[in-house]
């Protein structure tokens, strides 16, 4: 009886884990690899500049859009995601190499230093459109991003 219960619990966690993995996002951290992936998979790049631990609109965008199941499902088939994060708290600091990569991207794509800043970029690195946080449903935000592509 006890063994059957343990097997049932184990099966539950395995299935729950595979469900979570199915909706996990794969945010890239190397822009050259991001462009290579976009070219190989014929997808558009969503380049996000965020201050994950200090920028209130960035946190709203994360919670309301990027973490939504609707966006995750759509992004999986249509986008390569790159997040250039600029945290301020010591506990959230990135390694020096990542900080430098993010600064280089900001110098190229976010010259005005807006946060959050979202650039819709093609596989060659050309900006198709720019936006930021907007109070929209995930579906409306996807349509907004897609308007730069179509």
PDB file of C-alpha atoms in Angstrom:
ATOM      1  CA  UNK A   1       0.000   0.000   0.000  1.00  0.00           C
ATOM      2  CA  UNK A   2       2.742   2.416   0.987  1.00  0.00           C
ATOM      3  CA  UNK A   3       4.756   1.612  -2.142  1.00  0.00           C
ATOM      4  CA  UNK A   4       1.746   2.316  -4.330  1.00  0.00           C
ATOM      5  CA  UNK A   5       1.252   5.678  -2.634  1.00  0.00           C
ATOM      6  CA  UNK A   6       4.928   6.569  -3.155  1.00  0.00           C
ATOM      7  CA  UNK A   7       4.700   5.612  -6.840  1.00  0.00           C
ATOM      8  CA  UNK A   8       1.584   7.754  -7.249  1.00  0.00           C
ATOM      9  CA  UNK A   9       3.267  10.738  -5.604  1.00  0.00           C
ATOM     10  CA  UNK A  10       6.377  10.286  -7.741  1.00  0.00           C
ATOM     11  CA  UNK A  11       4.276  10.075 -10.901  1.00  0.00           C
ATOM     12  CA  UNK A  12       2.419  13.245  -9.922  1.00  0.00           C
ATOM     13  CA  UNK A  13       5.655  15.211  -9.482  1.00  0.00           C
ATOM     14  CA  UNK A  14       7.097  13.900 -12.731  1.00  0.00           C
ATOM     15  CA  UNK A  15       3.992  14.925 -14.650  1.00  0.00           C
ATOM     16  CA  UNK A  16       3.763  18.289 -12.892  1.00  0.00           C
ATOM     17  CA  UNK A  17       7.426  18.931 -13.657  1.00  0.00           C
ATOM     18  CA  UNK A  18       6.989  18.176 -17.346  1.00  0.00           C
ATOM     19  CA  UNK A  19       3.995  20.540 -17.477  1.00  0.00           C
ATOM     20  CA  UNK A  20       6.049  23.363 -15.970  1.00  0.00           C
ATOM     21  CA  UNK A  21       8.946  22.705 -18.351  1.00  0.00           C
ATOM     22  CA  UNK A  22       6.530  22.834 -21.283  1.00  0.00           C
ATOM     23  CA  UNK A  23       5.646  26.428 -20.422  1.00  0.00           C
ATOM     24  CA  UNK A  24       9.084  27.566 -19.289  1.00  0.00           C
ATOM     25  CA  UNK A  25      10.665  30.410 -21.178  1.00  0.00           C
ATOM     26  CA  UNK A  26      14.162  30.259 -22.489  1.00  0.00           C
ATOM     27  CA  UNK A  27      15.574  33.766 -22.074  1.00  0.00           C
ATOM     28  CA  UNK A  28      18.907  34.042 -23.858  1.00  0.00           C
ATOM     29  CA  UNK A  29      21.963  35.794 -22.417  1.00  0.00           C
ATOM     30  CA  UNK A  30      24.276  35.930 -25.455  1.00  0.00           C
ATOM     31  CA  UNK A  31      23.009  38.153 -28.268  1.00  0.00           C
ATOM     32  CA  UNK A  32      25.186  36.594 -30.990  1.00  0.00           C
ATOM     33  CA  UNK A  33      23.743  33.173 -30.157  1.00  0.00           C
ATOM     34  CA  UNK A  34      20.303  34.771 -30.018  1.00  0.00           C
ATOM     35  CA  UNK A  35      20.678  36.035 -33.599  1.00  0.00           C
ATOM     36  CA  UNK A  36      21.973  32.627 -34.718  1.00  0.00           C
ATOM     37  CA  UNK A  37      18.968  30.901 -33.126  1.00  0.00           C
ATOM     38  CA  UNK A  38      16.582  33.404 -34.711  1.00  0.00           C
ATOM     39  CA  UNK A  39      18.122  32.759 -38.135  1.00  0.00           C
ATOM     40  CA  UNK A  40      18.112  28.976 -37.714  1.00  0.00           C
ATOM     41  CA  UNK A  41      14.505  28.872 -36.469  1.00  0.00           C
ATOM     42  CA  UNK A  42      13.240  31.776 -38.619  1.00  0.00           C
ATOM     43  CA  UNK A  43      11.958  33.656 -35.578  1.00  0.00           C
ATOM     44  CA  UNK A  44      11.854  37.261 -34.437  1.00  0.00           C
ATOM     45  CA  UNK A  45      13.873  38.436 -31.438  1.00  0.00           C
ATOM     46  CA  UNK A  46      12.184  40.137 -28.504  1.00  0.00           C
ATOM     47  CA  UNK A  47      14.932  42.153 -26.810  1.00  0.00           C
ATOM     48  CA  UNK A  48      13.932  43.361 -23.343  1.00  0.00           C
ATOM     49  CA  UNK A  49      15.819  45.895 -21.227  1.00  0.00           C
ATOM     50  CA  UNK A  50      14.683  45.660 -17.625  1.00  0.00           C
ATOM     51  CA  UNK A  51      15.580  46.625 -14.101  1.00  0.00           C
ATOM     52  CA  UNK A  52      14.175  43.513 -12.467  1.00  0.00           C
ATOM     53  CA  UNK A  53      14.554  44.640  -8.866  1.00  0.00           C
ATOM     54  CA  UNK A  54      13.947  48.405  -9.020  1.00  0.00           C
ATOM     55  CA  UNK A  55      11.775  49.288 -12.046  1.00  0.00           C
ATOM     56  CA  UNK A  56       8.057  48.995 -11.174  1.00  0.00           C
ATOM     57  CA  UNK A  57       6.828  48.974 -14.815  1.00  0.00           C
ATOM     58  CA  UNK A  58       9.458  46.296 -15.597  1.00  0.00           C
ATOM     59  CA  UNK A  59       8.061  44.141 -12.803  1.00  0.00           C
ATOM     60  CA  UNK A  60       4.513  44.658 -14.094  1.00  0.00           C
ATOM     61  CA  UNK A  61       5.570  43.698 -17.628  1.00  0.00           C
ATOM     62  CA  UNK A  62       7.255  40.584 -16.247  1.00  0.00           C
ATOM     63  CA  UNK A  63       4.243  39.534 -14.190  1.00  0.00           C
ATOM     64  CA  UNK A  64       1.413  40.548 -16.526  1.00  0.00           C
ATOM     65  CA  UNK A  65       2.916  39.620 -19.901  1.00  0.00           C
ATOM     66  CA  UNK A  66       6.156  37.599 -19.895  1.00  0.00           C
ATOM     67  CA  UNK A  67       4.976  35.179 -17.191  1.00  0.00           C
ATOM     68  CA  UNK A  68       1.497  34.670 -18.648  1.00  0.00           C
ATOM     69  CA  UNK A  69       0.754  31.244 -20.094  1.00  0.00           C
ATOM     70  CA  UNK A  70      -0.683  32.897 -23.206  1.00  0.00           C
ATOM     71  CA  UNK A  71       2.542  34.782 -23.958  1.00  0.00           C
ATOM     72  CA  UNK A  72       4.743  31.790 -23.137  1.00  0.00           C
ATOM     73  CA  UNK A  73       2.799  29.536 -25.502  1.00  0.00           C
ATOM     74  CA  UNK A  74       2.911  32.072 -28.342  1.00  0.00           C
ATOM     75  CA  UNK A  75       6.557  33.002 -27.774  1.00  0.00           C
ATOM     76  CA  UNK A  76       7.648  29.375 -27.878  1.00  0.00           C
ATOM     77  CA  UNK A  77       6.674  29.139 -31.550  1.00  0.00           C
ATOM     78  CA  UNK A  78       7.372  32.698 -32.716  1.00  0.00           C
ATOM     79  CA  UNK A  79      10.124  34.437 -30.754  1.00  0.00           C
ATOM     80  CA  UNK A  80      13.641  34.134 -29.432  1.00  0.00           C
ATOM     81  CA  UNK A  81      13.712  36.006 -26.128  1.00  0.00           C
ATOM     82  CA  UNK A  82      16.635  38.002 -24.772  1.00  0.00           C
ATOM     83  CA  UNK A  83      16.504  39.900 -21.500  1.00  0.00           C
ATOM     84  CA  UNK A  84      19.188  42.479 -20.733  1.00  0.00           C
ATOM     85  CA  UNK A  85      18.678  42.943 -17.011  1.00  0.00           C
ATOM     86  CA  UNK A  86      20.181  45.795 -15.006  1.00  0.00           C
ATOM     87  CA  UNK A  87      19.496  44.913 -11.353  1.00  0.00           C
ATOM     88  CA  UNK A  88      20.650  47.297  -8.612  1.00  0.00           C
ATOM     89  CA  UNK A  89      20.556  45.136  -5.486  1.00  0.00           C
ATOM     90  CA  UNK A  90      23.835  43.404  -4.666  1.00  0.00           C
ATOM     91  CA  UNK A  91      22.084  40.087  -4.156  1.00  0.00           C
ATOM     92  CA  UNK A  92      20.769  40.182  -7.742  1.00  0.00           C
ATOM     93  CA  UNK A  93      23.963  41.286  -9.487  1.00  0.00           C
ATOM     94  CA  UNK A  94      24.970  39.517 -12.675  1.00  0.00           C
ATOM     95  CA  UNK A  95      28.494  38.341 -13.403  1.00  0.00           C
ATOM     96  CA  UNK A  96      30.871  40.910 -14.914  1.00  0.00           C
ATOM     97  CA  UNK A  97      30.754  39.333 -18.373  1.00  0.00           C
ATOM     98  CA  UNK A  98      26.944  39.510 -18.499  1.00  0.00           C
ATOM     99  CA  UNK A  99      26.933  43.091 -17.228  1.00  0.00           C
ATOM    100  CA  UNK A 100      29.311  44.069 -20.031  1.00  0.00           C
ATOM    101  CA  UNK A 101      27.225  42.268 -22.693  1.00  0.00           C
ATOM    102  CA  UNK A 102      24.080  44.027 -21.466  1.00  0.00           C
ATOM    103  CA  UNK A 103      25.810  47.429 -21.483  1.00  0.00           C
ATOM    104  CA  UNK A 104      26.992  46.874 -25.066  1.00  0.00           C
ATOM    105  CA  UNK A 105      23.458  45.967 -26.132  1.00  0.00           C
ATOM    106  CA  UNK A 106      22.056  49.032 -24.369  1.00  0.00           C
ATOM    107  CA  UNK A 107      24.570  51.254 -26.176  1.00  0.00           C
ATOM    108  CA  UNK A 108      23.325  49.861 -29.475  1.00  0.00           C
ATOM    109  CA  UNK A 109      19.597  49.337 -28.900  1.00  0.00           C
ATOM    110  CA  UNK A 110      18.554  51.430 -25.871  1.00  0.00           C
ATOM    111  CA  UNK A 111      20.560  54.641 -26.243  1.00  0.00           C
ATOM    112  CA  UNK A 112      18.013  56.720 -24.320  1.00  0.00           C
ATOM    113  CA  UNK A 113      18.125  54.358 -21.349  1.00  0.00           C
ATOM    114  CA  UNK A 114      14.390  53.690 -21.080  1.00  0.00           C
ATOM    115  CA  UNK A 115      13.111  50.969 -18.741  1.00  0.00           C
ATOM    116  CA  UNK A 116      11.367  48.806 -19.573  1.00  0.00           C
ATOM    117  CA  UNK A 117      12.342  48.960 -23.203  1.00  0.00           C
ATOM    118  CA  UNK A 118      11.283  46.270 -25.650  1.00  0.00           C
ATOM    119  CA  UNK A 119      12.794  46.097 -29.119  1.00  0.00           C
ATOM    120  CA  UNK A 120      11.369  43.788 -31.758  1.00  0.00           C
ATOM    121  CA  UNK A 121      14.421  42.770 -33.781  1.00  0.00           C
ATOM    122  CA  UNK A 122      14.884  40.627 -36.876  1.00  0.00           C
ATOM    123  CA  UNK A 123      17.427  37.809 -37.164  1.00  0.00           C
ATOM    124  CA  UNK A 124      20.044  40.248 -38.526  1.00  0.00           C
ATOM    125  CA  UNK A 125      19.722  42.635 -35.593  1.00  0.00           C
ATOM    126  CA  UNK A 126      17.585  45.243 -37.388  1.00  0.00           C
ATOM    127  CA  UNK A 127      15.010  46.949 -35.169  1.00  0.00           C
ATOM    128  CA  UNK A 128      11.477  46.445 -36.475  1.00  0.00           C
ATOM    129  CA  UNK A 129       9.733  48.271 -33.640  1.00  0.00           C
ATOM    130  CA  UNK A 130      10.099  49.590 -30.108  1.00  0.00           C
ATOM    131  CA  UNK A 131       7.751  49.642 -27.157  1.00  0.00           C
ATOM    132  CA  UNK A 132       7.643  49.357 -23.388  1.00  0.00           C
ATOM    133  CA  UNK A 133       5.119  48.574 -20.687  1.00  0.00           C
ATOM    134  CA  UNK A 134       1.514  49.026 -21.727  1.00  0.00           C
ATOM    135  CA  UNK A 135      -1.514  48.101 -19.657  1.00  0.00           C
ATOM    136  CA  UNK A 136      -2.811  45.371 -21.982  1.00  0.00           C
ATOM    137  CA  UNK A 137      -3.859  41.773 -21.842  1.00  0.00           C
ATOM    138  CA  UNK A 138      -1.251  39.243 -23.011  1.00  0.00           C
ATOM    139  CA  UNK A 139      -3.220  38.803 -26.269  1.00  0.00           C
ATOM    140  CA  UNK A 140      -3.273  42.563 -26.882  1.00  0.00           C
ATOM    141  CA  UNK A 141       0.450  42.812 -26.145  1.00  0.00           C
ATOM    142  CA  UNK A 142       1.218  39.948 -28.538  1.00  0.00           C
ATOM    143  CA  UNK A 143      -0.842  41.719 -31.219  1.00  0.00           C
ATOM    144  CA  UNK A 144       1.071  44.925 -30.454  1.00  0.00           C
ATOM    145  CA  UNK A 145       4.426  43.141 -30.903  1.00  0.00           C
ATOM    146  CA  UNK A 146       3.207  41.414 -34.051  1.00  0.00           C
ATOM    147  CA  UNK A 147       2.164  44.769 -35.557  1.00  0.00           C
ATOM    148  CA  UNK A 148       5.872  45.598 -35.913  1.00  0.00           C
ATOM    149  CA  UNK A 149       6.511  42.373 -37.817  1.00  0.00           C
ATOM    150  CA  UNK A 150       3.569  42.243 -40.215  1.00  0.00           C
TER     151      UNK A 150
END
